[in-house]
N, CA, C and O atoms as a Tinker XYZ file with bonds, in Angstrom:
   352  protein
     1  N     88.380000  172.361000  -47.837000    73     2
     2  CA    87.575000  172.592000  -46.650000    64     1     3
     3  C     86.330000  173.389000  -47.020000    63     2     4     5
     4  O     86.327000  174.157000  -47.981000    81     3
     5  N     85.296000  173.195000  -46.254000    73     3     6
     6  CA    84.030000  173.875000  -46.491000    64     5     7
     7  C     84.144000  175.330000  -46.062000    63     6     8     9
     8  O     84.586000  175.618000  -44.950000    81     7
     9  N     83.746000  176.253000  -46.941000    73     7    10
    10  CA    83.824000  177.677000  -46.645000    64     9    11
    11  C     82.834000  178.052000  -45.544000    63    10    12    13
    12  O     83.112000  178.933000  -44.730000    81    11
    13  N     81.692000  177.393000  -45.520000    73    11    14
    14  CA    80.656000  177.732000  -44.554000    64    13    15
    15  C     80.845000  176.977000  -43.249000    63    14    16    17
    16  O     81.184000  175.793000  -43.241000    81    15
    17  N     80.622000  177.673000  -42.157000    73    15    18
    18  CA    80.633000  177.049000  -40.837000    64    17    19
    19  C     79.181000  176.752000  -40.498000    63    18    20    21
    20  O     78.430000  177.661000  -40.142000    81    19
    21  N     78.785000  175.518000  -40.603000    73    19    22
    22  CA    77.383000  175.142000  -40.443000    64    21    23
    23  C     76.945000  175.171000  -38.987000    63    22    24    25
    24  O     77.697000  174.825000  -38.076000    81    23
    25  N     75.703000  175.596000  -38.802000    73    23    26
    26  CA    75.065000  175.524000  -37.496000    64    25    27
    27  C     74.707000  174.067000  -37.250000    63    26    28    29
    28  O     74.725000  173.269000  -38.188000    81    27
    29  N     74.381000  173.698000  -36.011000    73    27    30
    30  CA    73.905000  172.333000  -35.784000    64    29    31
    31  C     72.740000  172.027000  -36.710000    63    30    32    33
    32  O     71.914000  172.895000  -36.993000    81    31
    33  N     72.680000  170.786000  -37.181000    73    31    34
    34  CA    71.692000  170.417000  -38.186000    64    33    35
    35  C     70.276000  170.808000  -37.802000    63    34    36    37
    36  O     69.492000  171.208000  -38.663000    81    35
    37  N     69.940000  170.701000  -36.547000    73    35    38
    38  CA    68.591000  171.034000  -36.116000    64    37    39
    39  C     68.625000  172.206000  -35.147000    63    38    40    41
    40  O     68.069000  172.135000  -34.051000    81    39
    41  N     69.281000  173.284000  -35.560000    73    39    42
    42  CA    69.330000  174.485000  -34.720000    64    41    43
    43  C     67.904000  174.951000  -34.459000    63    42    44    45
    44  O     67.071000  174.926000  -35.365000    81    43
    45  N     67.614000  175.372000  -33.237000    73    43    46
    46  CA    66.242000  175.776000  -32.929000    64    45    47
    47  C     65.812000  176.998000  -33.725000    63    46    48    49
    48  O     66.611000  177.889000  -34.011000    81    47
    49  N     64.538000  177.020000  -34.075000    73    47    50
    50  CA    63.954000  178.180000  -34.741000    64    49    51
    51  C     63.806000  179.266000  -33.685000    63    50    52    53
    52  O     63.422000  178.983000  -32.550000    81    51
    53  N     64.108000  180.501000  -34.052000    73    51    54
    54  CA    64.001000  181.607000  -33.108000    64    53    55
    55  C     62.545000  181.817000  -32.718000    63    54    56    57
    56  O     61.648000  181.656000  -33.546000    81    55
    57  N     62.309000  182.177000  -31.462000    73    55    58
    58  CA    60.937000  182.424000  -31.010000    64    57    59
    59  C     60.350000  183.656000  -31.687000    63    58    60    61
    60  O     59.161000  183.677000  -32.006000    81    59
    61  N     61.162000  184.676000  -31.908000    73    59    62
    62  CA    60.710000  185.894000  -32.566000    64    61    63
    63  C     61.486000  186.053000  -33.868000    63    62    64    65
    64  O     62.616000  186.542000  -33.855000    81    63
    65  N     60.893000  185.645000  -34.998000    73    63    66
    66  CA    61.597000  185.791000  -36.277000    64    65    67
    67  C     62.012000  187.247000  -36.509000    63    66    68    69
    68  O     61.352000  188.180000  -36.052000    81    67
    69  N     63.107000  187.412000  -37.223000    73    67    70
    70  CA    63.633000  188.738000  -37.536000    64    69    71
    71  C     63.028000  189.197000  -38.855000    63    70    72    73
    72  O     63.239000  188.542000  -39.876000    81    71
    73  N     62.277000  190.306000  -38.871000    73    71    74
    74  CA    61.712000  190.791000  -40.131000    64    73    75
    75  C     62.803000  191.429000  -40.989000    63    74    76    77
    76  O     63.640000  192.182000  -40.491000    81    75
    77  N     62.782000  191.119000  -42.273000    73    75    78
    78  CA    63.710000  191.717000  -43.226000    64    77    79
    79  C     62.968000  191.855000  -44.543000    63    78    80    81
    80  O     62.811000  190.873000  -45.269000    81    79
    81  N     62.513000  193.054000  -44.860000    73    79    82
    82  CA    61.716000  193.256000  -46.075000    64    81    83
    83  C     60.517000  192.339000  -46.044000    63    82    84    85
    84  O     59.797000  192.302000  -45.045000    81    83
    85  N     60.280000  191.588000  -47.123000    73    83    86
    86  CA    59.117000  190.705000  -47.172000    64    85    87
    87  C     59.331000  189.367000  -46.472000    63    86    88    89
    88  O     58.464000  188.494000  -46.521000    81    87
    89  N     60.482000  189.202000  -45.820000    73    87    90
    90  CA    60.834000  187.918000  -45.223000    64    89    91
    91  C     60.814000  187.962000  -43.701000    63    90    92    93
    92  O     60.961000  189.025000  -43.097000    81    91
    93  N     60.630000  186.801000  -43.091000    73    91    94
    94  CA    60.793000  186.617000  -41.653000    64    93    95
    95  C     61.893000  185.581000  -41.479000    63    94    96    97
    96  O     61.703000  184.408000  -41.799000    81    95
    97  N     63.055000  186.017000  -40.967000    73    95    98
    98  CA    64.199000  185.122000  -40.801000    64    97    99
    99  C     64.038000  184.339000  -39.504000    63    98   100   101
   100  O     63.761000  184.911000  -38.450000    81    99
   101  N     64.216000  183.001000  -39.596000    73    99   102
   102  CA    63.951000  182.146000  -38.454000    64   101   103
   103  C     65.206000  181.589000  -37.789000    63   102   104   105
   104  O     65.250000  181.459000  -36.566000    81   103
   105  N     66.230000  181.258000  -38.582000    73   103   106
   106  CA    67.476000  180.762000  -37.984000    64   105   107
   107  C     68.605000  180.845000  -38.996000    63   106   108   109
   108  O     68.398000  180.744000  -40.206000    81   107
   109  N     69.808000  181.033000  -38.464000    73   107   110
   110  CA    70.994000  181.092000  -39.314000    64   109   111
   111  C     71.391000  179.666000  -39.683000    63   110   112   113
   112  O     71.513000  178.797000  -38.819000    81   111
   113  N     71.592000  179.442000  -40.985000    73   111   114
   114  CA    71.995000  178.124000  -41.469000    64   113   115
   115  C     73.502000  178.003000  -41.627000    63   114   116   117
   116  O     74.077000  176.954000  -41.337000    81   115
   117  N     74.148000  179.077000  -42.089000    73   115   118
   118  CA    75.580000  179.009000  -42.363000    64   117   119
   119  C     76.171000  180.411000  -42.389000    63   118   120   121
   120  O     75.458000  181.399000  -42.567000    81   119
   121  N     77.494000  180.479000  -42.208000    73   119   122
   122  CA    78.215000  181.743000  -42.305000    64   121   123
   123  C     79.534000  181.491000  -43.004000    63   122   124   125
   124  O     80.152000  180.442000  -42.820000    81   123
   125  N     79.963000  182.444000  -43.802000    73   123   126
   126  CA    81.221000  182.300000  -44.518000    64   125   127
   127  C     81.788000  183.647000  -44.891000    63   126   128   129
   128  O     81.393000  184.666000  -44.325000    81   127
   129  N     82.703000  183.668000  -45.831000    73   127   130
   130  CA    83.389000  184.880000  -46.224000    64   129   131
   131  C     82.493000  185.926000  -46.852000    63   130   132   133
   132  O     82.779000  187.119000  -46.749000    81   131
   133  N     81.414000  185.512000  -47.501000    73   131   134
   134  CA    80.506000  186.473000  -48.138000    64   133   135
   135  C     79.449000  186.999000  -47.178000    63   134   136   137
   136  O     78.924000  188.093000  -47.384000    81   135
   137  N     79.131000  186.253000  -46.147000    73   135   138
   138  CA    78.087000  186.675000  -45.227000    64   137   139
   139  C     77.436000  185.481000  -44.562000    63   138   140   141
   140  O     78.106000  184.514000  -44.199000    81   139
   141  N     76.114000  185.555000  -44.405000    73   139   142
   142  CA    75.352000  184.504000  -43.732000    64   141   143
   143  C     74.177000  184.066000  -44.602000    63   142   144   145
   144  O     73.679000  184.834000  -45.425000    81   143
   145  N     73.743000  182.828000  -44.408000    73   143   146
   146  CA    72.542000  182.315000  -45.059000    64   145   147
   147  C     71.554000  181.967000  -43.953000    63   146   148   149
   148  O     71.886000  181.244000  -43.013000    81   147
   149  N     70.339000  182.489000  -44.075000    73   147   150
   150  CA    69.294000  182.289000  -43.079000    64   149   151
   151  C     68.112000  181.548000  -43.675000    63   150   152   153
   152  O     67.783000  181.724000  -44.848000    81   151
   153  N     67.483000  180.730000  -42.870000    73   151   154
   154  CA    66.213000  180.088000  -43.222000    64   153   155
   155  C     65.093000  181.015000  -42.766000    63   154   156   157
   156  O     65.174000  181.630000  -41.703000    81   155
   157  N     64.061000  181.105000  -43.575000    73   155   158
   158  CA    62.926000  181.942000  -43.204000    64   157   159
   159  C     61.717000  181.640000  -44.053000    63   158   160   161
   160  O     61.642000  180.603000  -44.711000    81   159
   161  N     60.776000  182.556000  -44.031000    73   159   162
   162  CA    59.571000  182.445000  -44.856000    64   161   163
   163  C     59.297000  183.780000  -45.517000    63   162   164   165
   164  O     59.617000  184.838000  -44.975000    81   163
   165  N     58.699000  183.715000  -46.699000    73   163   166
   166  CA    58.202000  184.915000  -47.373000    64   165   167
   167  C     56.862000  185.211000  -46.720000    63   166   168   169
   168  O     55.931000  184.412000  -46.816000    81   167
   169  N     56.760000  186.356000  -46.058000    73   167   170
   170  CA    55.583000  186.624000  -45.238000    64   169   171
   171  C     54.294000  186.697000  -46.043000    63   170   172   173
   172  O     53.240000  186.320000  -45.531000    81   171
   173  N     54.340000  187.163000  -47.271000    73   171   174
   174  CA    53.114000  187.290000  -48.070000    64   173   175
   175  C     52.620000  185.951000  -48.605000    63   174   176   177
   176  O     51.414000  185.730000  -48.720000    81   175
   177  N     53.559000  185.054000  -48.934000    73   175   178
   178  CA    53.166000  183.790000  -49.569000    64   177   179
   179  C     53.270000  182.585000  -48.646000    63   178   180   181
   180  O     52.656000  181.549000  -48.904000    81   179
   181  N     54.052000  182.717000  -47.561000    73   179   182
   182  CA    54.286000  181.587000  -46.677000    64   181   183
   183  C     55.313000  180.606000  -47.205000    63   182   184   185
   184  O     55.572000  179.582000  -46.573000    81   183
   185  N     55.909000  180.904000  -48.365000    73   183   186
   186  CA    56.909000  180.025000  -48.964000    64   185   187
   187  C     58.182000  180.003000  -48.128000    63   186   188   189
   188  O     58.626000  181.050000  -47.657000    81   187
   189  N     58.777000  178.822000  -47.935000    73   187   190
   190  CA    60.069000  178.775000  -47.250000    64   189   191
   191  C     61.138000  179.415000  -48.134000    63   190   192   193
   192  O     61.112000  179.272000  -49.357000    81   191
   193  N     62.074000  180.119000  -47.505000    73   191   194
   194  CA    63.126000  180.813000  -48.255000    64   193   195
   195  C     64.475000  180.617000  -47.571000    63   194   196   197
   196  O     64.558000  180.301000  -46.384000    81   195
   197  N     65.521000  180.815000  -48.355000    73   195   198
   198  CA    66.872000  180.957000  -47.833000    64   197   199
   199  C     67.317000  182.355000  -48.235000    63   198   200   201
   200  O     67.248000  182.715000  -49.411000    81   199
   201  N     67.767000  183.133000  -47.283000    73   199   202
   202  CA    68.152000  184.522000  -47.532000    64   201   203
   203  C     69.644000  184.662000  -47.294000    63   202   204   205
   204  O     70.152000  184.314000  -46.229000    81   203
   205  N     70.348000  185.181000  -48.308000    73   203   206
   206  CA    71.790000  185.422000  -48.176000    64   205   207
   207  C     71.987000  186.868000  -47.751000    63   206   208   209
   208  O     71.579000  187.791000  -48.456000    81   207
   209  N     72.616000  187.061000  -46.594000    73   207   210
   210  CA    72.956000  188.390000  -46.097000    64   209   211
   211  C     74.443000  188.614000  -46.363000    63   210   212   213
   212  O     75.282000  187.843000  -45.898000    81   211
   213  N     74.760000  189.647000  -47.096000    73   211   214
   214  CA    76.131000  189.920000  -47.510000    64   213   215
   215  C     76.838000  190.750000  -46.451000    63   214   216   217
   216  O     76.231000  191.636000  -45.850000    81   215
   217  N     78.121000  190.471000  -46.218000    73   215   218
   218  CA    78.894000  191.241000  -45.242000    64   217   219
   219  C     79.040000  192.689000  -45.704000    63   218   220   221
   220  O     79.041000  192.982000  -46.900000    81   219
   221  N     79.162000  193.582000  -44.730000    73   219   222
   222  CA    79.281000  195.010000  -45.033000    64   221   223
   223  C     80.518000  195.310000  -45.864000    63   222   224   225
   224  O     80.473000  196.167000  -46.746000    81   223
   225  N     81.629000  194.617000  -45.596000    73   223   226
   226  CA    82.859000  194.899000  -46.344000    64   225   227
   227  C     82.683000  194.587000  -47.829000    63   226   228   229
   228  O     83.167000  195.335000  -48.679000    81   227
   229  N     82.001000  193.502000  -48.146000    73   227   230
   230  CA    81.743000  193.170000  -49.552000    64   229   231
   231  C     80.753000  194.157000  -50.173000    63   230   232   233
   232  O     80.936000  194.593000  -51.309000    81   231
   233  N     79.728000  194.499000  -49.439000    73   231   234
   234  CA    78.675000  195.369000  -49.970000    64   233   235
   235  C     79.199000  196.757000  -50.322000    63   234   236   237
   236  O     78.589000  197.460000  -51.127000    81   235
   237  N     80.308000  197.153000  -49.737000    73   235   238
   238  CA    80.896000  198.467000  -50.041000    64   237   239
   239  C     81.650000  198.487000  -51.365000    63   238   240   241
   240  O     81.966000  199.564000  -51.871000    81   239
   241  N     81.941000  197.344000  -51.927000    73   239   242
   242  CA    82.727000  197.255000  -53.160000    64   241   243
   243  C     81.796000  197.244000  -54.372000    63   242   244   245
   244  O     81.061000  196.280000  -54.588000    81   243
   245  N     81.831000  198.317000  -55.160000    73   243   246
   246  CA    80.930000  198.463000  -56.303000    64   245   247
   247  C     81.069000  197.313000  -57.299000    63   246   248   249
   248  O     80.061000  196.800000  -57.785000    81   247
   249  N     82.290000  196.902000  -57.609000    73   247   250
   250  CA    82.502000  195.813000  -58.572000    64   249   251
   251  C     81.903000  194.511000  -58.046000    63   250   252   253
   252  O     81.317000  193.744000  -58.810000    81   251
   253  N     82.046000  194.261000  -56.754000    73   251   254
   254  CA    81.485000  193.046000  -56.172000    64   253   255
   255  C     79.962000  193.084000  -56.218000    63   254   256   257
   256  O     79.329000  192.072000  -56.520000    81   255
   257  N     79.359000  194.252000  -55.918000    73   255   258
   258  CA    77.896000  194.379000  -55.984000    64   257   259
   259  C     77.395000  194.104000  -57.393000    63   258   260   261
   260  O     76.389000  193.417000  -57.565000    81   259
   261  N     78.081000  194.629000  -58.402000    73   259   262
   262  CA    77.687000  194.386000  -59.795000    64   261   263
   263  C     77.754000  192.901000  -60.121000    63   262   264   265
   264  O     76.844000  192.358000  -60.747000    81   263
   265  N     78.825000  192.245000  -59.698000    73   263   266
   266  CA    78.977000  190.812000  -59.942000    64   265   267
   267  C     77.874000  190.014000  -59.239000    63   266   268   269
   268  O     77.331000  189.067000  -59.808000    81   267
   269  N     77.548000  190.397000  -58.013000    73   267   270
   270  CA    76.498000  189.705000  -57.268000    64   269   271
   271  C     75.139000  189.895000  -57.945000    63   270   272   273
   272  O     74.355000  188.950000  -58.033000    81   271
   273  N     74.857000  191.098000  -58.419000    73   271   274
   274  CA    73.599000  191.351000  -59.140000    64   273   275
   275  C     73.504000  190.479000  -60.398000    63   274   276   277
   276  O     72.432000  189.966000  -60.718000    81   275
   277  N     74.611000  190.314000  -61.101000    73   275   278
   278  CA    74.618000  189.460000  -62.290000    64   277   279
   279  C     74.333000  188.011000  -61.910000    63   278   280   281
   280  O     73.583000  187.319000  -62.599000    81   279
   281  N     74.931000  187.555000  -60.815000    73   279   282
   282  CA    74.698000  186.192000  -60.341000    64   281   283
   283  C     73.223000  186.000000  -59.992000    63   282   284   285
   284  O     72.619000  184.997000  -60.372000    81   283
   285  N     72.649000  186.949000  -59.276000    73   283   286
   286  CA    71.235000  186.867000  -58.895000    64   285   287
   287  C     70.356000  186.854000  -60.144000    63   286   288   289
   288  O     69.402000  186.080000  -60.221000    81   287
   289  N     70.669000  187.699000  -61.115000    73   287   290
   290  CA    69.897000  187.734000  -62.359000    64   289   291
   291  C     69.967000  186.422000  -63.123000    63   290   292   293
   292  O     68.966000  185.971000  -63.679000    81   291
   293  N     71.143000  185.808000  -63.153000    73   291   294
   294  CA    71.305000  184.531000  -63.853000    64   293   295
   295  C     70.485000  183.437000  -63.178000    63   294   296   297
   296  O     69.824000  182.649000  -63.854000    81   295
   297  N     70.525000  183.386000  -61.846000    73   295   298
   298  CA    69.744000  182.369000  -61.124000    64   297   299
   299  C     68.249000  182.639000  -61.277000    63   298   300   301
   300  O     67.465000  181.701000  -61.424000    81   299
   301  N     67.850000  183.898000  -61.244000    73   299   302
   302  CA    66.432000  184.258000  -61.373000    64   301   303
   303  C     65.861000  183.833000  -62.722000    63   302   304   305
   304  O     64.662000  183.577000  -62.833000    81   303
   305  N     66.709000  183.756000  -63.747000    73   303   306
   306  CA    66.244000  183.376000  -65.081000    64   305   307
   307  C     66.011000  181.873000  -65.221000    63   306   308   309
   308  O     65.412000  181.431000  -66.201000    81   307
   309  N     66.477000  181.086000  -64.254000    73   307   310
   310  CA    66.342000  179.631000  -64.316000    64   309   311
   311  C     65.006000  179.184000  -63.737000    63   310   312   313
   312  O     64.478000  179.810000  -62.818000    81   311
   313  N     64.466000  178.100000  -64.278000    73   311   314
   314  CA    63.202000  177.565000  -63.790000    64   313   315
   315  C     63.297000  176.045000  -63.747000    63   314   316   317
   316  O     63.152000  175.372000  -64.767000    81   315
   317  N     63.544000  175.511000  -62.547000    73   315   318
   318  CA    63.681000  174.071000  -62.368000    64   317   319
   319  C     63.378000  173.738000  -60.905000    63   318   320   321
   320  O     63.710000  174.519000  -60.013000    81   319
   321  N     62.757000  172.599000  -60.656000    73   319   322
   322  CA    62.411000  172.222000  -59.291000    64   321   323
   323  C     63.608000  172.087000  -58.376000    63   322   324   325
   324  O     63.471000  172.230000  -57.161000    81   323
   325  N     64.777000  171.817000  -58.927000    73   323   326
   326  CA    65.977000  171.632000  -58.118000    64   325   327
   327  C     66.786000  172.914000  -57.919000    63   326   328   329
   328  O     67.878000  172.871000  -57.352000    81   327
   329  N     66.266000  174.046000  -58.376000    73   327   330
   330  CA    66.986000  175.316000  -58.276000    64   329   331
   331  C     66.103000  176.302000  -57.510000    63   330   332   333
   332  O     64.894000  176.376000  -57.730000    81   331
   333  N     66.720000  177.042000  -56.624000    73   331   334
   334  CA    65.968000  178.005000  -55.813000    64   333   335
   335  C     65.297000  179.055000  -56.677000    63   334   336   337
   336  O     65.773000  179.374000  -57.767000    81   335
   337  N     64.190000  179.590000  -56.187000    73   335   338
   338  CA    63.495000  180.702000  -56.827000    64   337   339
   339  C     64.011000  181.990000  -56.211000    63   338   340   341
   340  O     64.112000  182.103000  -54.989000    81   339
   341  N     64.336000  182.959000  -57.053000    73   339   342
   342  CA    64.786000  184.260000  -56.570000    64   341   343
   343  C     63.585000  185.185000  -56.502000    63   342   344   345
   344  O     62.914000  185.417000  -57.508000    81   343
   345  N     63.310000  185.717000  -55.301000    73   343   346
   346  CA    62.193000  186.645000  -55.123000    64   345   347
   347  C     62.613000  188.085000  -55.265000    63   346   348   349
   348  O     62.003000  188.834000  -56.028000    81   347
   349  N     63.640000  188.490000  -54.548000    73   347   350
   350  CA    64.066000  189.905000  -54.543000    64   349   351
   351  C     65.564000  189.972000  -54.621000    63   350   352
   352  O     66.134000  191.064000  -54.630000    81   351
């Protein structure tokens, strides 16, 4: 079974995007055990982004945070059109 509970394919974009650091979050794409994934834009560049918001229970676990940082670092080192770009 799919871990993520998907929103309707064409969920409406929020009228007032939610600011989060350099991003403006526009709509929730999915939610699962780790947290939520949101569609948005990088406000400085206008680039479309997907932002993963981690649940508070996971974020409190030091070992999990270290593992997540390693995952982000590994993805950030990749450069391919079919792989997301890591900004922050």
